[in-house]
mmCIF file of N, CA, C and O in Angstrom:
data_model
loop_
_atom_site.group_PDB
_atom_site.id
_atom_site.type_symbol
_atom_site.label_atom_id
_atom_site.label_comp_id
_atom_site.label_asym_id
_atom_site.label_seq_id
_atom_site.Cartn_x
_atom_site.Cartn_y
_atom_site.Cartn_z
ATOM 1 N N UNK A 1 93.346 2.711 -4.307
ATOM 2 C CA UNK A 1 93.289 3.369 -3.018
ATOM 3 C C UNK A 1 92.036 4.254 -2.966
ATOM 4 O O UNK A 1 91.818 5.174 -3.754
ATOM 5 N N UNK A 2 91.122 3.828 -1.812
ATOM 6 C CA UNK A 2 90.021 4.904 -1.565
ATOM 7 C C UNK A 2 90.544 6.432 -1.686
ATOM 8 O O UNK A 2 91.663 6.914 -1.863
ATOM 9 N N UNK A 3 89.294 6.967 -1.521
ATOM 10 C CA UNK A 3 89.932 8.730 -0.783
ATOM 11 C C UNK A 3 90.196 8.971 0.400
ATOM 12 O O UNK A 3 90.835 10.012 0.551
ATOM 13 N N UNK A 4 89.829 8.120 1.788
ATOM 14 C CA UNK A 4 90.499 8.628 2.386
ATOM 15 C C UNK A 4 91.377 7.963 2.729
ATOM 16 O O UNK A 4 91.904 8.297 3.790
ATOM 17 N N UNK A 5 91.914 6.777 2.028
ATOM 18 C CA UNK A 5 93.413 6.151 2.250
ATOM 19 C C UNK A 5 94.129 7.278 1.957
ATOM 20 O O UNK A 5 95.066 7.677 2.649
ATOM 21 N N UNK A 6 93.665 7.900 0.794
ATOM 22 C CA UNK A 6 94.701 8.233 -0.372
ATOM 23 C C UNK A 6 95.138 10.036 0.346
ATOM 24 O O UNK A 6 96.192 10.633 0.126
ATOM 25 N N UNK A 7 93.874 10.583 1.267
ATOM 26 C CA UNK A 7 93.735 11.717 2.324
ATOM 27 C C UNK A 7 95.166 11.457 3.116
ATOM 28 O O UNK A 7 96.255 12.030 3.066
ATOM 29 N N UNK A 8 94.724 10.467 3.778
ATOM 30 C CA UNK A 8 95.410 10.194 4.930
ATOM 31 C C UNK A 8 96.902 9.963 4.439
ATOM 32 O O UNK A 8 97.837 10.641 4.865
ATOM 33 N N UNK A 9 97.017 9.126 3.669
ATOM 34 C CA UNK A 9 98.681 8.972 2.804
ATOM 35 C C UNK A 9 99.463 10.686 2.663
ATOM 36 O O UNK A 9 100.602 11.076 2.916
ATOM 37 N N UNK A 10 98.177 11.426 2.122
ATOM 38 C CA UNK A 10 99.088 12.979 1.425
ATOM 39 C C UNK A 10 99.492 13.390 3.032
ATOM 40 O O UNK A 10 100.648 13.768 3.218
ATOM 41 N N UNK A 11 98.581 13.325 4.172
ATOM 42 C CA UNK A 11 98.925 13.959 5.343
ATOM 43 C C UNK A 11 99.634 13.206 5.911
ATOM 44 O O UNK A 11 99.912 13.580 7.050
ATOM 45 N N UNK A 12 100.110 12.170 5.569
ATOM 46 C CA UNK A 12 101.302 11.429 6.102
ATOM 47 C C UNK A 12 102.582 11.758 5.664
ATOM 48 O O UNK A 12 103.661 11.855 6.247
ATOM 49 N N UNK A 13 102.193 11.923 4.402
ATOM 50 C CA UNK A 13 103.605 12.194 3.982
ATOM 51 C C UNK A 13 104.353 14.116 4.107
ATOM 52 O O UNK A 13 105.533 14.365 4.350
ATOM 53 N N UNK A 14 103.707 14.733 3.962
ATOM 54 C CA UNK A 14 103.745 15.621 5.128
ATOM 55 C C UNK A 14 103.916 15.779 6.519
ATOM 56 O O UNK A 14 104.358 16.847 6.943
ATOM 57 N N UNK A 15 103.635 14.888 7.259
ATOM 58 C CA UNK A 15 104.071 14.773 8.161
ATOM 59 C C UNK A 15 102.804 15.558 9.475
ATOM 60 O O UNK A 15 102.954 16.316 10.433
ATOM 61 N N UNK A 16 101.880 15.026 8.987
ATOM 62 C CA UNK A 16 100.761 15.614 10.025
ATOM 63 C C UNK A 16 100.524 14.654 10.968
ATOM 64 O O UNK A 16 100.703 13.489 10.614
ATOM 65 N N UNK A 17 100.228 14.830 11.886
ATOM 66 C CA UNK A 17 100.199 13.927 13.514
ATOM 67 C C UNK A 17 99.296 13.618 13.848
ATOM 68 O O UNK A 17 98.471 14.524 13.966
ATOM 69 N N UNK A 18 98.927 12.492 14.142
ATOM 70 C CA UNK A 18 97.713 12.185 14.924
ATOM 71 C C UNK A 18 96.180 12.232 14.088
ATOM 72 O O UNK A 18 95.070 12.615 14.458
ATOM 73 N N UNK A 19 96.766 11.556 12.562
ATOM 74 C CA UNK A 19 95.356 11.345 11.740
ATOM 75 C C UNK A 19 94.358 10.456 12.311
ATOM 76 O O UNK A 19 94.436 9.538 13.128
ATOM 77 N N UNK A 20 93.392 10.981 11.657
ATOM 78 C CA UNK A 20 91.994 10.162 12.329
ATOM 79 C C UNK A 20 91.102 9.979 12.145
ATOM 80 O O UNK A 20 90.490 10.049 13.211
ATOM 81 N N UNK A 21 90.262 9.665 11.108
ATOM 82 C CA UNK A 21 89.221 9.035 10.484
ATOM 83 C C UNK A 21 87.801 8.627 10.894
ATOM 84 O O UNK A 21 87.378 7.472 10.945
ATOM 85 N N UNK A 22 87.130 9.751 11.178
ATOM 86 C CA UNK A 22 85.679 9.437 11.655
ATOM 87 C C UNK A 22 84.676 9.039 10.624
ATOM 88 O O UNK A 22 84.321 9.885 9.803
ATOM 89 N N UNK A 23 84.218 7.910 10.592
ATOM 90 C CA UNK A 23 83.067 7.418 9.993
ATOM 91 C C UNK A 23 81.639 7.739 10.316
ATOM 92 O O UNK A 23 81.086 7.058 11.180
ATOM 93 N N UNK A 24 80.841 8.904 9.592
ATOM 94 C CA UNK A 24 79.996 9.111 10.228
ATOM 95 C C UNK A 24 78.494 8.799 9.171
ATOM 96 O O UNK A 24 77.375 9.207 9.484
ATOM 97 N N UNK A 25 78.736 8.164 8.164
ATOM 98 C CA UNK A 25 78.049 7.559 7.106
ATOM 99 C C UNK A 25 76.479 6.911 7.917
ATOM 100 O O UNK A 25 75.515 6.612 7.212
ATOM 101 N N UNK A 26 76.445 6.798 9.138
ATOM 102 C CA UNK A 26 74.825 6.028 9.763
ATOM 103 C C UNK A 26 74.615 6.810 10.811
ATOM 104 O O UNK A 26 73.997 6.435 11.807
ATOM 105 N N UNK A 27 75.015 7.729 10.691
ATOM 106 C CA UNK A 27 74.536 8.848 11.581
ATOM 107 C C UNK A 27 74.158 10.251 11.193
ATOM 108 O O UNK A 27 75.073 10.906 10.694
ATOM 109 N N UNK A 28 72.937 10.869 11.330
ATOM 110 C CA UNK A 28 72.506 12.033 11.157
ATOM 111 C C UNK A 28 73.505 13.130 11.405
ATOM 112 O O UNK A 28 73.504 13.821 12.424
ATOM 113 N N UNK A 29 74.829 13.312 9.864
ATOM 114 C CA UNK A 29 75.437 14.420 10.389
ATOM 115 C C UNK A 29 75.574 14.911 9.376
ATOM 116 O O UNK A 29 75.263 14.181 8.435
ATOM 117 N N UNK A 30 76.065 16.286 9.021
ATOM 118 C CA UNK A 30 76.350 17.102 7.244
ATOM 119 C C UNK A 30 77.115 16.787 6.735
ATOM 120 O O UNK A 30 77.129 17.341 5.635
ATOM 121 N N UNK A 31 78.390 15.717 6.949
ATOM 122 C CA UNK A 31 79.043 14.964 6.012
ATOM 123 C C UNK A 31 79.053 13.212 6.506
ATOM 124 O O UNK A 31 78.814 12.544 7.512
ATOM 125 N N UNK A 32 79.278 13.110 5.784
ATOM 126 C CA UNK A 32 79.955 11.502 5.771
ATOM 127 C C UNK A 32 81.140 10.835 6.494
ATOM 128 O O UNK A 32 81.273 9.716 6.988
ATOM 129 N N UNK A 33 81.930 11.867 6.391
ATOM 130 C CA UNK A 33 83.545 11.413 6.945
ATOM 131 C C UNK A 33 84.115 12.736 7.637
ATOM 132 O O UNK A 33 84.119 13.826 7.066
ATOM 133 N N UNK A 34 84.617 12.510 8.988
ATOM 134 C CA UNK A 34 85.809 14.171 8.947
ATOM 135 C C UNK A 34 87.316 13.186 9.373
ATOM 136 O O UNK A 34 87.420 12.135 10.006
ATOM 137 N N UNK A 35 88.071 13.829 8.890
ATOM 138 C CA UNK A 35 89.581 13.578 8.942
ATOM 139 C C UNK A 35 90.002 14.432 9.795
ATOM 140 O O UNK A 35 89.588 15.585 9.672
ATOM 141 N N UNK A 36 91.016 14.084 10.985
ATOM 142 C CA UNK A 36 91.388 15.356 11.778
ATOM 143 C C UNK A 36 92.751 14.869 11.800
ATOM 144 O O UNK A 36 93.182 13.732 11.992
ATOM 145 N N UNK A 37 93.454 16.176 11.519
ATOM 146 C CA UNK A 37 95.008 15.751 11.739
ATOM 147 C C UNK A 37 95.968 17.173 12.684
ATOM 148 O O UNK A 37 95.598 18.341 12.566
ATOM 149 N N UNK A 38 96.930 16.862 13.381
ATOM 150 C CA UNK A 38 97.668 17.855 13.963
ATOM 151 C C UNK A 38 98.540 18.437 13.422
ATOM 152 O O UNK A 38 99.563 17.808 13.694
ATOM 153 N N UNK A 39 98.809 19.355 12.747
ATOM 154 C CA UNK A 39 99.890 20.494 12.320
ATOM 155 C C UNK A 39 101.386 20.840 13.589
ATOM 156 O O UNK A 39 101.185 20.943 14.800
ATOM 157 N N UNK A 40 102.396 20.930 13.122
ATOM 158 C CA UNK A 40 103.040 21.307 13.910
ATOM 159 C C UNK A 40 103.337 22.938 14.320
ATOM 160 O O UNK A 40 103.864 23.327 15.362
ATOM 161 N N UNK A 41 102.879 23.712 13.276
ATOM 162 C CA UNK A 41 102.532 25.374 13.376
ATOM 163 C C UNK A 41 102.040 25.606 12.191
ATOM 164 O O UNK A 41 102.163 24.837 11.238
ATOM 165 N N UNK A 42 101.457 26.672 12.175
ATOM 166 C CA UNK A 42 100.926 27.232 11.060
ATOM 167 C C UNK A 42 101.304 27.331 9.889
ATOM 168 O O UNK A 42 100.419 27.444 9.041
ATOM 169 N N UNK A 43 102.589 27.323 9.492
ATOM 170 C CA UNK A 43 103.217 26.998 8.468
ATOM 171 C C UNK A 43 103.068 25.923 7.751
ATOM 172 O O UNK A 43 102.761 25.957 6.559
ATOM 173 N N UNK A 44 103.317 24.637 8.560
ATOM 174 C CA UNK A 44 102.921 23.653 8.442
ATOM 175 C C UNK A 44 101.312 23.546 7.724
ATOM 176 O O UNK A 44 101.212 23.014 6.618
ATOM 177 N N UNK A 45 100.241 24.015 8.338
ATOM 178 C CA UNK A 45 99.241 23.812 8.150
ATOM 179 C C UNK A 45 98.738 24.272 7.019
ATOM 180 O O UNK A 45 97.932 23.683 6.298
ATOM 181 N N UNK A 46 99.394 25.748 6.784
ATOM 182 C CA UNK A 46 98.752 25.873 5.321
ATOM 183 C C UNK A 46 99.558 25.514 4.469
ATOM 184 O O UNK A 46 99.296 26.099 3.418
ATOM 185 N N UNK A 47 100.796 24.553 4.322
ATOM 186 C CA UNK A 47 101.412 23.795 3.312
ATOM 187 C C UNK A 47 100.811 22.493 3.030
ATOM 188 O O UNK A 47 100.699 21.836 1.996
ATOM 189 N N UNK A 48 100.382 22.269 4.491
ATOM 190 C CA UNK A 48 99.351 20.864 4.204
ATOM 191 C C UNK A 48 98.240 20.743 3.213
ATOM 192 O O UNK A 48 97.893 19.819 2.477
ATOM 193 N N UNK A 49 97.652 22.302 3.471
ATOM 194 C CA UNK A 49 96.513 22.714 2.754
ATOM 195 C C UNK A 49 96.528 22.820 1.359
ATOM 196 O O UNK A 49 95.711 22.269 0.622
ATOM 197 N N UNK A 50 97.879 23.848 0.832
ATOM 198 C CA UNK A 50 98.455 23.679 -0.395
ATOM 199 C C UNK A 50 98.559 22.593 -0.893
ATOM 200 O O UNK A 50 98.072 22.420 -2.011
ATOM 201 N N UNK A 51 99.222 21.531 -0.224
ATOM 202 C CA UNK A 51 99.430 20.091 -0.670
ATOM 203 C C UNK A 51 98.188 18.886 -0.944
ATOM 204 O O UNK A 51 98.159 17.873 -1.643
ATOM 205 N N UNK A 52 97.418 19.396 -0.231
ATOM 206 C CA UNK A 52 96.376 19.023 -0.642
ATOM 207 C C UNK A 52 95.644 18.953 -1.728
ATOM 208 O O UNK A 52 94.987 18.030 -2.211
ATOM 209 N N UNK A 53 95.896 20.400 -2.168
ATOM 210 C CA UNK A 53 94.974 21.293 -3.470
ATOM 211 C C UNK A 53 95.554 20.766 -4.564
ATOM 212 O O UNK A 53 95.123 20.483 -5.682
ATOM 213 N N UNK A 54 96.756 20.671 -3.975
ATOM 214 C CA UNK A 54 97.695 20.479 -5.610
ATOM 215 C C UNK A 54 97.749 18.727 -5.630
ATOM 216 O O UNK A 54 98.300 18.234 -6.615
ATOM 217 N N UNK A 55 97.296 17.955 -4.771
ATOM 218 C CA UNK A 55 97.103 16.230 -5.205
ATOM 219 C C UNK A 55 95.748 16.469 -5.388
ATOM 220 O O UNK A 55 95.536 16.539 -6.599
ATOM 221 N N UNK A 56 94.770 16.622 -4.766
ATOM 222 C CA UNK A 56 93.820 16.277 -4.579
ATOM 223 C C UNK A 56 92.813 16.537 -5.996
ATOM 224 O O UNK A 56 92.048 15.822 -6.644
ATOM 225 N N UNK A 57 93.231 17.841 -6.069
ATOM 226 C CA UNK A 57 92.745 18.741 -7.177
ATOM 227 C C UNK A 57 92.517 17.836 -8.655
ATOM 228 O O UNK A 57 91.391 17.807 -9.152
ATOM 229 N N UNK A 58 93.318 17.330 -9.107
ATOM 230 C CA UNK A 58 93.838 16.722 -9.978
ATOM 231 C C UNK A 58 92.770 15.265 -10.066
ATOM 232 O O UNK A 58 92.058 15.109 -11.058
ATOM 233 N N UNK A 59 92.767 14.643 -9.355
ATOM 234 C CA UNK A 59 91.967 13.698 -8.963
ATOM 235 C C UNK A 59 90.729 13.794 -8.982
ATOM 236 O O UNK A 59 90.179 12.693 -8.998
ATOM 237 N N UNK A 60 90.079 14.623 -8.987
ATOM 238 C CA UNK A 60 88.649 15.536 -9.173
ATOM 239 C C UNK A 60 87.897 16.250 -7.360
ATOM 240 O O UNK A 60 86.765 16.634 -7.066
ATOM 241 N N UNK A 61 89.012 16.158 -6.646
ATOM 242 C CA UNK A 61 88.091 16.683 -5.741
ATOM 243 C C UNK A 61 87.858 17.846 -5.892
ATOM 244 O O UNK A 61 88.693 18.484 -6.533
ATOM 245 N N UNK A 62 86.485 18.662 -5.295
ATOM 246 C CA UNK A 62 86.468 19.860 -4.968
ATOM 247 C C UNK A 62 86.353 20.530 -3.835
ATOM 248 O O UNK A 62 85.427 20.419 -3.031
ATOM 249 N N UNK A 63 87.310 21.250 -3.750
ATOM 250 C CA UNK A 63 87.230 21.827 -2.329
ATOM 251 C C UNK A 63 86.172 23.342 -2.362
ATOM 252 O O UNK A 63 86.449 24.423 -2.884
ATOM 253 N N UNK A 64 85.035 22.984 -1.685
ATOM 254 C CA UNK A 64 83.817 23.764 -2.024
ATOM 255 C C UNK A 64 84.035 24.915 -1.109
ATOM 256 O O UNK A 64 83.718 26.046 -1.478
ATOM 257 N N UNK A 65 84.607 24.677 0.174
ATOM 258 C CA UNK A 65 84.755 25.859 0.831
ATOM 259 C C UNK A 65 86.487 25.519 2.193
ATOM 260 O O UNK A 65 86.700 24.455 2.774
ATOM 261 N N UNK A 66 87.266 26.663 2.282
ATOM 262 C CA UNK A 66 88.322 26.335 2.926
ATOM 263 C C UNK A 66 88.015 27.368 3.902
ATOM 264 O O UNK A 66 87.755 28.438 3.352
ATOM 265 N N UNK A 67 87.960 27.396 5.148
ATOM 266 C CA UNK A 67 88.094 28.442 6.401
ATOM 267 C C UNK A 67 89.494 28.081 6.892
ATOM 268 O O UNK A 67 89.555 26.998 7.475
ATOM 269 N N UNK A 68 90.573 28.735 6.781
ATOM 270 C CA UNK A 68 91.922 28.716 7.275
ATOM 271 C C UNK A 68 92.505 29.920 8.289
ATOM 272 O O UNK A 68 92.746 31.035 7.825
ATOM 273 N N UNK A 69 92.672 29.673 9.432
ATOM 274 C CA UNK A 69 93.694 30.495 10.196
ATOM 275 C C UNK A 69 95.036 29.850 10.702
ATOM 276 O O UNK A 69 95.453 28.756 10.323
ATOM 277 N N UNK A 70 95.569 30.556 11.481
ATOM 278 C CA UNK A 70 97.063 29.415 12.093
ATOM 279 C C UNK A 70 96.924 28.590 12.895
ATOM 280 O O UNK A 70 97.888 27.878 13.180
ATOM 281 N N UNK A 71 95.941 28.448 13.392
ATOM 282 C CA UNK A 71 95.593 27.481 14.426
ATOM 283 C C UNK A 71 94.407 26.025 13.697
ATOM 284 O O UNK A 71 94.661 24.836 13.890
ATOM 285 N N UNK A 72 93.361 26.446 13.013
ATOM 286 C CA UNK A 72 92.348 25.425 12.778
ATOM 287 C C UNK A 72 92.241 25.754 11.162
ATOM 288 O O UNK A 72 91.865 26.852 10.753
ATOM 289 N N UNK A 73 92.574 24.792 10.397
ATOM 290 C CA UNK A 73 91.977 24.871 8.947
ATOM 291 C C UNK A 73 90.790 23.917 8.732
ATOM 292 O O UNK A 73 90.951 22.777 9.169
ATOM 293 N N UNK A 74 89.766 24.166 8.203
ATOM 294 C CA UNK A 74 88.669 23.655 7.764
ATOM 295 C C UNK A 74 88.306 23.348 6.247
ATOM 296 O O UNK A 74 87.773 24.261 5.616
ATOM 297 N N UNK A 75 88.544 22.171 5.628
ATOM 298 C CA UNK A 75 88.378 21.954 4.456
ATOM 299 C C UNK A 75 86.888 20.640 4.425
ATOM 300 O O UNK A 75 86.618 19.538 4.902
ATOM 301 N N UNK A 76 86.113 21.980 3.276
ATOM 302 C CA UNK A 76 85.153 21.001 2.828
ATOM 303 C C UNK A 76 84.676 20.778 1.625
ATOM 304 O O UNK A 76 84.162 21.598 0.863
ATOM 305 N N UNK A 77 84.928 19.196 1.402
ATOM 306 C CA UNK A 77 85.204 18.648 0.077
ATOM 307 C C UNK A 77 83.958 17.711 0.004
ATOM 308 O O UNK A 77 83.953 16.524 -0.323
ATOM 309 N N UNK A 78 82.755 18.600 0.430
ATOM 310 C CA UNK A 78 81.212 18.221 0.061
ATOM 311 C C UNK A 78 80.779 17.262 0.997
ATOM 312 O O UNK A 78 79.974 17.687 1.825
ATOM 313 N N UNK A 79 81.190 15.769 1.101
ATOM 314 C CA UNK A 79 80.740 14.579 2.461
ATOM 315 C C UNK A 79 82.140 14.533 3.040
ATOM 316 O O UNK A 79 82.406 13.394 3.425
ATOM 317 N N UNK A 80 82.853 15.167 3.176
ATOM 318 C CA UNK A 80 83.464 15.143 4.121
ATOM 319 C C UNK A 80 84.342 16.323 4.354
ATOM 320 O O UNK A 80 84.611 17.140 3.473
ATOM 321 N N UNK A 81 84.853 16.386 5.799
ATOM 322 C CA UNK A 81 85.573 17.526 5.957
ATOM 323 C C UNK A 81 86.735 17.248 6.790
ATOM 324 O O UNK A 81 86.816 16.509 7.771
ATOM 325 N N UNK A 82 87.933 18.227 6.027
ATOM 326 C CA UNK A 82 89.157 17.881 6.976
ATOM 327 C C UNK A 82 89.276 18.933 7.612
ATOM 328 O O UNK A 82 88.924 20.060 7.264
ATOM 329 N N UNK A 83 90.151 18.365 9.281
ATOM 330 C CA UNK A 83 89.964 19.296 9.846
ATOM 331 C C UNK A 83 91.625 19.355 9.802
ATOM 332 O O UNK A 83 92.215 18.296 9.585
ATOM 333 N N UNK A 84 92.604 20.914 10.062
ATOM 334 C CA UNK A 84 94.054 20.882 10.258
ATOM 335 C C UNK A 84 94.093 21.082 11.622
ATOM 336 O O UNK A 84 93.400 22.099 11.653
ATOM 337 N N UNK A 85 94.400 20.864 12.830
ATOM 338 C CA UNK A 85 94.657 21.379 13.470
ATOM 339 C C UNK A 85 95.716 21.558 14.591
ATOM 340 O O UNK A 85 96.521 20.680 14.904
ATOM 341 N N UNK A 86 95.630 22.846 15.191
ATOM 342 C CA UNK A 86 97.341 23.308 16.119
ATOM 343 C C UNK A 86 96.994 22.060 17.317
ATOM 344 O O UNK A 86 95.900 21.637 17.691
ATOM 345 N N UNK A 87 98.561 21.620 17.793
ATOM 346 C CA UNK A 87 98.073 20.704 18.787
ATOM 347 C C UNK A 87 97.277 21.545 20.014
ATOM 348 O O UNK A 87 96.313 20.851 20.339
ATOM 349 N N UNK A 88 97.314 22.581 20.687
ATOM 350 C CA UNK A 88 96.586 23.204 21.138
ATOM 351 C C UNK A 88 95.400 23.429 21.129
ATOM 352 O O UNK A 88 94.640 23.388 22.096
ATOM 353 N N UNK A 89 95.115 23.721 19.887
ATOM 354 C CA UNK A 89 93.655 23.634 19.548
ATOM 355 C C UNK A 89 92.658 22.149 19.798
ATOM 356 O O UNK A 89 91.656 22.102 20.512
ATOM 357 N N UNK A 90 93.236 21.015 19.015
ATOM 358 C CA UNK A 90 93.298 20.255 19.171
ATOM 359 C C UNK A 90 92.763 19.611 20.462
ATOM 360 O O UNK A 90 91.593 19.370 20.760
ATOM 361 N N UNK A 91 93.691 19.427 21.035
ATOM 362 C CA UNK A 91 93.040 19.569 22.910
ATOM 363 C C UNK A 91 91.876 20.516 23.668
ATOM 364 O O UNK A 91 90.925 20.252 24.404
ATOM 365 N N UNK A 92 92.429 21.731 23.123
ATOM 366 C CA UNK A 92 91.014 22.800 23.550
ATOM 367 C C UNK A 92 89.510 21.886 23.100
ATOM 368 O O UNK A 92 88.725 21.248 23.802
ATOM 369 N N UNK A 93 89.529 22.048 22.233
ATOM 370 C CA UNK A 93 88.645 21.849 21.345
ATOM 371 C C UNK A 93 87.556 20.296 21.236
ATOM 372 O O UNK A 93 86.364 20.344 20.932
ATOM 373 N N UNK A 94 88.130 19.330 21.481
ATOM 374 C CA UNK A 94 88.198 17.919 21.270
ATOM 375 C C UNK A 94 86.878 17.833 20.485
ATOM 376 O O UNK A 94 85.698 17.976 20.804
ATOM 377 N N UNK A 95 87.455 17.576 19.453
ATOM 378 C CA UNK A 95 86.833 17.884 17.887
ATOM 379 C C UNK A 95 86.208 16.264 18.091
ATOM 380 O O UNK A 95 85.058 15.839 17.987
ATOM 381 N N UNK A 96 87.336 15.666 18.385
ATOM 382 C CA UNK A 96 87.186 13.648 18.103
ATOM 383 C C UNK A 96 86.241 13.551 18.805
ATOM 384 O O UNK A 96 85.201 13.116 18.312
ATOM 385 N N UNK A 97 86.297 14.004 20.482
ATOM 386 C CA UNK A 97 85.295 13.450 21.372
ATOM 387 C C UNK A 97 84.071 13.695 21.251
ATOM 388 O O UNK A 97 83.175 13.004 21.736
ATOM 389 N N UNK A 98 83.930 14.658 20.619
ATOM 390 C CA UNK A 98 82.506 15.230 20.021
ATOM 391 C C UNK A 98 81.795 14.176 18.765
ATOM 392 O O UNK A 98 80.610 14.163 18.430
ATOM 393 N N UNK A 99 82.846 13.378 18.248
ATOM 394 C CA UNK A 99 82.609 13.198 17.022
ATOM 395 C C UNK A 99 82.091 11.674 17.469
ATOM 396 O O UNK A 99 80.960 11.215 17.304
ATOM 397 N N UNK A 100 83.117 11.095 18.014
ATOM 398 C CA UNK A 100 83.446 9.452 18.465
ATOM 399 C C UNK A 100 81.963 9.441 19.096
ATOM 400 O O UNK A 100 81.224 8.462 18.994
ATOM 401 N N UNK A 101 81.656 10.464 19.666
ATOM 402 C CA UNK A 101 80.414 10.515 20.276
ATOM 403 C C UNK A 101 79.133 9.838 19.558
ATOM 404 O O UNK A 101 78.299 9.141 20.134
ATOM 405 N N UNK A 102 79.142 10.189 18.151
ATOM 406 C CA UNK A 102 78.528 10.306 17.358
ATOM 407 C C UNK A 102 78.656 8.870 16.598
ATOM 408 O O UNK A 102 77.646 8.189 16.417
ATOM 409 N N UNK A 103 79.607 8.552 16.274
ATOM 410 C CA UNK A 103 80.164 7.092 15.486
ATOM 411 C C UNK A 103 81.781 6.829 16.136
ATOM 412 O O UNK A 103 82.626 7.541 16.677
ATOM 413 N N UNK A 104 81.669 5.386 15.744
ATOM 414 C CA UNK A 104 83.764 4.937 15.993
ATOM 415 C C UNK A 104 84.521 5.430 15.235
ATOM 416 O O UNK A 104 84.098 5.694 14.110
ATOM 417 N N UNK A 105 85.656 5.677 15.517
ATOM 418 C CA UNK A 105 86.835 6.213 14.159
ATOM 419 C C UNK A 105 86.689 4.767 13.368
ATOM 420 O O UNK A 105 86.048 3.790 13.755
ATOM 421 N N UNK A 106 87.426 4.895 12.206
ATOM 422 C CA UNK A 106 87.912 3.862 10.982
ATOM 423 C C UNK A 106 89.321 3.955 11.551
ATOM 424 O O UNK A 106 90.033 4.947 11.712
ATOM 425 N N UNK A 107 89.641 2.095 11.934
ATOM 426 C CA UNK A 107 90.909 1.956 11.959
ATOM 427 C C UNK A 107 91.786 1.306 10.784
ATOM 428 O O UNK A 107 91.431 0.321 10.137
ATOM 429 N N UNK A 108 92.995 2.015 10.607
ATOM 430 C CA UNK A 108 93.576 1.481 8.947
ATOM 431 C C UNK A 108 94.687 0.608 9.483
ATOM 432 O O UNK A 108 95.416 -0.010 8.707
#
């Protein structure tokens, strides 16, 4: 299993909503990949985050820098970055449309 099968699997099984896989590998951007997934509250989100640390970790990723509040967590694990976010935010925000802009999602 790649990494971000293996991404997308941990936030599945958690139960995060609306994963999504931007490929941005031929396009002029500071990572390679962002993952965006929906949290159901903040709780949620930084257990996701935890859950992350504690699979991911192990496996050799490094998480070089984490910006976390209750609404948007930001994890960056060097070419790529996950994003957590509140469905609210989410919509505010439209992280994807900005992105899709840029390259197609990866469909699994």
């Amino acid at each position: 299993m790649n990494r971000l099968e293996t991404i997308k699997t941990l936030l599945n099984e958690k139960k995060a909503e609306d994963i999504e896989v931007i490929d941005l590998t031929s396009k002029d951007y500071i990572v390679d990949y962002v993952v965006i997934a929906t949290t159901l509250n903040s709780k949620h989100g930084f257990a996701l985050l935890n859950y992350l640390k504690e699979e991911l970790k192990p496996l050799g990723e490094e998480f070089l820098r984490v910006n976390e509040d209750d609404n948007w967590t930001v994890i960056d694990l060097g070419d790529m970055f996950i994003h957590l976010m509140s469905e609210e935010y989410r919509k505010k925000y439209s992280l994807e449309d900005f992105l899709t802009k840029l390259d197609n999602k990866i469909e699994y």
